[in-house]
Short mmCIF file of C-alpha atoms in Angstrom, two decimals:
data_model
loop_
_atom_site.label_atom_id
_atom_site.label_comp_id
_atom_site.label_asym_id
_atom_site.label_seq_id
_atom_site.Cartn_x
_atom_site.Cartn_y
_atom_site.Cartn_z
CA MET C 1 136.94 137.25 159.91
CA LYS C 2 138.93 139.05 156.79
CA GLU C 3 139.82 136.51 154.07
CA PHE C 4 142.67 137.08 151.66
CA ILE C 5 143.96 136.74 148.27
CA THR C 6 146.38 133.67 148.11
CA ARG C 7 148.26 132.34 145.49
CA SER C 8 149.18 129.12 146.83
CA ARG C 9 151.32 126.93 144.47
CA LEU C 10 152.80 123.04 145.54
CA HIS C 11 154.08 120.55 142.64
CA ARG C 12 155.46 117.04 143.96
CA LYS C 13 155.99 114.06 141.72
CA VAL C 14 157.72 110.48 143.64
CA GLY C 15 157.68 107.90 142.06
CA ARG C 16 155.31 104.54 143.28
CA SER C 17 158.31 103.24 144.33
CA VAL C 18 159.59 104.63 147.07
CA SER C 19 159.74 104.21 149.93
CA LEU C 20 157.99 105.91 152.77
CA LEU C 21 161.52 106.80 154.38
CA LEU C 22 162.86 107.33 150.90
CA LEU C 23 159.54 109.57 150.59
CA CYS C 24 160.15 111.12 153.79
CA GLY C 25 163.36 112.78 152.96
CA VAL C 26 162.14 113.89 149.53
CA LEU C 27 160.39 115.65 151.15
CA ALA C 28 162.49 117.39 154.43
CA PHE C 29 165.44 118.01 150.81
CA LEU C 30 162.19 119.89 149.34
CA LEU C 31 161.35 122.12 151.95
CA ALA C 32 164.88 122.92 152.84
CA GLY C 33 164.69 124.42 149.75
CA CYS C 34 168.33 123.45 148.06
CA GLY C 35 168.77 126.98 147.36
CA LYS C 36 165.50 127.51 145.72
CA ASP C 37 162.28 129.13 146.85
CA ASN C 38 159.51 126.78 147.39
CA THR C 39 157.10 128.62 149.42
CA ALA C 40 153.56 126.33 149.33
CA SER C 41 151.17 129.88 149.29
CA LYS C 42 151.92 132.88 148.41
CA ASP C 43 150.45 136.66 149.24
CA LEU C 44 150.12 138.98 147.53
CA ASP C 45 152.56 141.69 148.82
CA ASP C 46 155.46 138.84 147.37
CA GLU C 47 153.82 139.93 143.57
CA THR C 48 156.09 142.07 140.99
CA ASP C 49 153.62 144.63 141.08
CA PRO C 50 153.17 146.50 144.15
CA SER C 51 150.47 148.40 143.31
CA VAL C 52 148.20 145.80 144.00
CA PRO C 53 146.89 145.86 147.47
CA ILE C 54 147.62 142.99 149.51
CA ASN C 55 144.77 141.27 152.41
CA ILE C 56 141.73 142.11 150.02
CA LYS C 57 138.22 140.94 151.71
CA THR C 58 136.58 138.36 149.40
CA GLY C 59 132.95 137.17 149.39
CA VAL C 60 131.88 138.73 152.52
CA LYS C 61 128.53 139.72 152.13
CA PRO C 62 127.60 143.38 153.37
CA GLN C 63 125.59 144.27 156.64
CA ALA C 64 124.50 147.14 157.29
CA ASP C 65 125.32 149.45 160.62
CA ALA C 66 122.33 150.42 163.10
CA ASP C 67 123.32 154.12 161.93
CA VAL C 68 123.11 156.29 158.70
CA ALA C 69 125.07 158.71 157.55
CA VAL C 70 122.17 161.93 156.86
CA ILE C 71 124.76 163.75 154.64
CA GLU C 72 121.53 167.56 154.04
CA THR C 73 122.73 169.81 151.82
CA ASN C 74 122.30 173.74 151.49
CA ASP C 75 120.68 173.64 148.23
CA TYR C 76 120.59 169.97 147.15
CA GLY C 77 118.38 168.13 149.27
CA ARG C 78 119.39 165.09 151.17
CA ILE C 79 121.55 161.60 150.60
CA VAL C 80 121.43 158.92 152.98
CA ILE C 81 124.65 156.63 153.05
CA GLU C 82 124.16 153.02 154.93
CA LEU C 83 127.51 152.22 156.33
CA TYR C 84 129.41 148.35 155.91
CA PRO C 85 131.40 147.93 159.31
CA ASN C 86 132.01 144.68 158.94
CA ILE C 87 133.91 145.20 155.40
CA ALA C 88 135.23 148.29 157.11
CA PRO C 89 135.73 148.86 160.85
CA LYS C 90 138.22 151.51 161.27
CA MET C 91 136.59 153.55 158.30
CA VAL C 92 133.56 153.29 159.40
CA GLU C 93 134.59 153.83 163.73
CA ARG C 94 136.11 157.04 161.92
CA PHE C 95 133.17 158.55 159.78
CA LYS C 96 130.79 157.54 162.53
CA LYS C 97 133.69 159.83 164.69
CA LEU C 98 133.52 162.91 163.36
CA ILE C 99 129.71 162.90 162.39
CA SER C 100 129.45 162.70 166.55
CA GLU C 101 131.84 165.41 166.52
CA HIS C 102 130.26 167.91 164.05
CA PHE C 103 133.39 167.47 161.99
CA TYR C 104 131.55 167.75 158.47
CA ASP C 105 128.81 170.27 159.01
CA GLY C 106 129.22 173.89 156.83
CA THR C 107 131.85 171.00 154.40
CA THR C 108 131.27 171.71 150.84
CA PHE C 109 131.25 168.59 148.31
CA HIS C 110 134.24 170.67 146.80
CA ARG C 111 135.06 167.93 143.91
CA ILE C 112 132.94 167.06 141.06
CA ASP C 113 133.91 165.29 138.08
CA PRO C 114 130.94 163.79 135.76
CA GLN C 115 133.65 162.24 133.29
CA LEU C 116 134.85 159.79 136.19
CA GLY C 117 131.56 159.90 137.83
CA ILE C 118 132.38 160.86 141.24
CA ILE C 119 131.22 163.91 143.21
CA GLN C 120 133.71 164.34 146.97
CA GLY C 121 133.59 165.67 149.81
CA GLY C 122 134.94 165.59 153.48
CA ASP C 123 137.73 168.64 153.45
CA PRO C 124 137.70 170.69 157.08
CA LEU C 125 139.85 173.02 154.45
CA SER C 126 136.27 173.85 152.11
CA LYS C 127 135.60 176.09 154.58
CA ASP C 128 137.32 178.42 154.65
CA ALA C 129 137.86 181.28 151.95
CA ASP C 130 141.29 179.31 149.79
CA PRO C 131 139.29 177.24 147.19
CA ALA C 132 143.03 176.45 146.64
CA ASN C 133 143.28 174.06 149.50
CA ASP C 134 140.00 172.48 149.03
CA GLY C 135 140.81 168.77 149.23
CA THR C 136 144.23 168.63 150.90
CA GLY C 137 142.73 168.50 154.85
CA ASP C 138 142.71 166.01 157.27
CA SER C 139 141.29 165.29 160.55
CA PRO C 140 142.85 165.87 163.87
CA TYR C 141 143.28 162.21 163.76
CA PRO C 142 146.12 159.85 162.46
CA ASN C 143 145.14 158.71 159.03
CA VAL C 144 143.06 155.09 158.33
CA PRO C 145 144.91 151.76 156.63
CA GLY C 146 143.15 149.99 153.91
CA GLU C 147 140.67 148.51 154.10
CA PHE C 148 140.18 146.45 150.85
CA SER C 149 137.05 144.65 149.43
CA ASP C 150 135.72 142.88 146.53
CA LEU C 151 132.85 145.01 146.87
CA PRO C 152 132.82 147.04 143.30
CA TYR C 153 132.60 150.87 142.84
CA GLU C 154 129.16 151.18 141.07
CA ARG C 155 126.49 154.14 140.80
CA GLY C 156 125.90 154.89 145.03
CA THR C 157 129.02 153.20 146.57
CA VAL C 158 130.35 155.38 149.10
CA GLY C 159 134.88 155.23 149.67
CA ALA C 160 137.30 157.07 151.26
CA ALA C 161 139.59 159.28 148.95
CA ARG C 162 142.91 158.53 150.03
CA LYS C 163 146.16 160.21 148.55
CA GLY C 164 147.22 159.64 145.18
CA GLY C 165 150.40 157.57 144.64
CA GLY C 166 152.36 160.38 142.14
CA GLY C 167 152.37 157.16 139.48
CA SER C 168 154.72 155.25 140.27
CA PRO C 169 153.40 152.09 142.04
CA GLU C 170 155.85 151.93 145.07
CA GLY C 171 153.81 155.56 145.54
CA GLU C 172 150.78 153.84 145.22
CA LYS C 173 151.80 151.11 148.22
CA LYS C 174 152.56 153.70 150.45
CA ALA C 175 149.13 156.13 149.80
CA PHE C 176 146.53 153.01 150.64
CA ASP C 177 147.25 153.80 153.94
CA THR C 178 146.49 157.34 153.75
CA ALA C 179 142.25 157.40 154.10
CA ASN C 180 141.54 160.36 156.96
CA CYS C 181 138.40 161.93 156.62
CA GLN C 182 137.39 162.77 152.46
CA PHE C 183 134.54 160.60 151.32
CA TYR C 184 133.49 160.18 147.93
CA ILE C 185 130.40 158.71 145.76
CA THR C 186 130.63 157.32 142.67
CA LEU C 187 127.63 157.43 140.36
CA LYS C 188 128.85 155.17 137.60
CA GLN C 189 130.37 152.05 137.91
CA GLN C 190 134.08 152.70 137.78
CA PRO C 191 136.27 149.70 137.32
CA ALA C 192 139.66 151.49 138.35
CA PHE C 193 138.50 151.73 141.56
CA ASP C 194 137.76 148.40 142.53
CA LYS C 195 140.14 146.50 145.11
CA LYS C 196 141.90 150.27 145.42
CA TYR C 197 140.22 152.41 147.77
CA THR C 198 138.14 151.47 150.67
CA VAL C 199 134.57 150.71 150.61
CA PHE C 200 132.55 151.81 153.06
CA GLY C 201 129.14 152.06 152.44
CA ARG C 202 125.93 152.76 149.88
CA VAL C 203 123.80 155.32 149.36
CA ILE C 204 120.36 153.98 149.60
CA ASP C 205 118.37 157.03 149.36
CA GLY C 206 118.84 160.55 148.02
CA ILE C 207 120.93 159.12 144.89
CA LYS C 208 119.37 161.49 142.31
CA ASN C 209 120.53 164.46 144.61
CA ALA C 210 124.17 163.55 144.49
CA GLU C 211 123.74 163.20 140.65
CA ILE C 212 122.29 166.81 140.33
CA ILE C 213 125.29 167.66 142.85
CA MET C 214 127.91 166.17 140.00
CA GLY C 215 125.85 168.16 136.98
CA ALA C 216 126.20 171.86 139.46
CA PRO C 217 128.06 174.22 137.17
CA VAL C 218 132.10 174.46 138.04
CA LYS C 219 134.87 177.51 137.79
CA GLU C 220 136.23 177.31 134.62
CA GLY C 221 139.25 175.12 134.45
CA THR C 222 138.37 172.99 137.89
CA GLU C 223 136.54 170.75 138.97
CA ARG C 224 135.15 172.21 141.82
CA PRO C 225 131.55 173.74 142.54
CA ASP C 226 130.80 177.76 141.74
CA PRO C 227 129.15 178.48 144.03
CA ASN C 228 129.99 176.41 146.54
CA VAL C 229 127.50 172.96 147.64
CA VAL C 230 127.83 173.03 151.29
CA VAL C 231 127.06 170.43 153.33
CA LYS C 232 124.48 171.68 155.99
CA SER C 233 125.16 169.17 158.39
CA VAL C 234 125.73 165.15 158.47
CA THR C 235 124.24 163.22 161.48
CA LEU C 236 123.57 159.75 162.98
CA GLN C 237 120.43 158.59 162.36
CA PRO C 238 118.89 154.83 163.15
CA ARG C 239 118.70 152.52 160.18
CA SER C 240 115.22 151.96 160.72
CA ASN C 241 114.22 155.06 159.84
CA PHE C 242 115.47 154.57 156.34
CA PRO C 243 113.54 151.27 155.10
CA GLN C 244 114.37 149.35 151.62
#
C-alpha cells in the first residue's frame, strides 16, 4: 500500500461552556468555509513549488524481486542489479519486459559524469553511428509515470532517467512522468536526485566495474566514453544465484 506525504493541520478552539448544539453549528459553519480555505488535509500538489513531486512513498523497505538484471559489458565485466517491484512496480515491469526482448543488447553506457557520480545507459540510439543523438532515445512503449520514494541516491542506487524540466518548476513537474527505458547508476551520494527520480534497484555485484566505467576516457568536451562502453547483453537471472 502506497504511503503519501501529506500535511494535516486542524486548529479549533471552542469554549467549554458552549452547548453541544452550538458546537455542531459552529463546526458546520467552519467546514462550510465561510469563504476561506479551512481544508483539514493538503497533499503536496497544493504546495507553491510545483517542482516537488506528490505521492512520495515513504518508510517502505525495498523487497528484492525474484530475478536480478545481469549486465555483461564487452570490456568492463559484469554488473548485477536487484530490482524493487514494491517501490517502483511499473518501472521494474518495463525494465524486465525490455530485457526479455533483448532491447538493451548492443547499447552503450553513453554518459559518464564523475562529478555527479553517475553512469547512464539504456538508450537504443546509442547503437547507431551518430553520437549526437545519444541520450534522446526511448523504447516503443509509452513513458512510465514517476514512482517516487524516500530511498536515497547513494553508491549503487539504480534510477530511471527522464527528461529535464528546462529550468522551470512547471517544466520539471511535467518531466516527472517521462521515464521510459534509460537508467543510471549513482556511485556516490547524490541528494539532489532524492525524491525526484524513480529508484527501482541497487547494484549487488560489480560495483567496482561500474566505478571503472565512470573513470573511462571520454571524447574531449563531452560526457561520452571514447571508445564506447558497450553492453554485450542484459539478462534476467534468479536472485538466488547472487547471495549477499
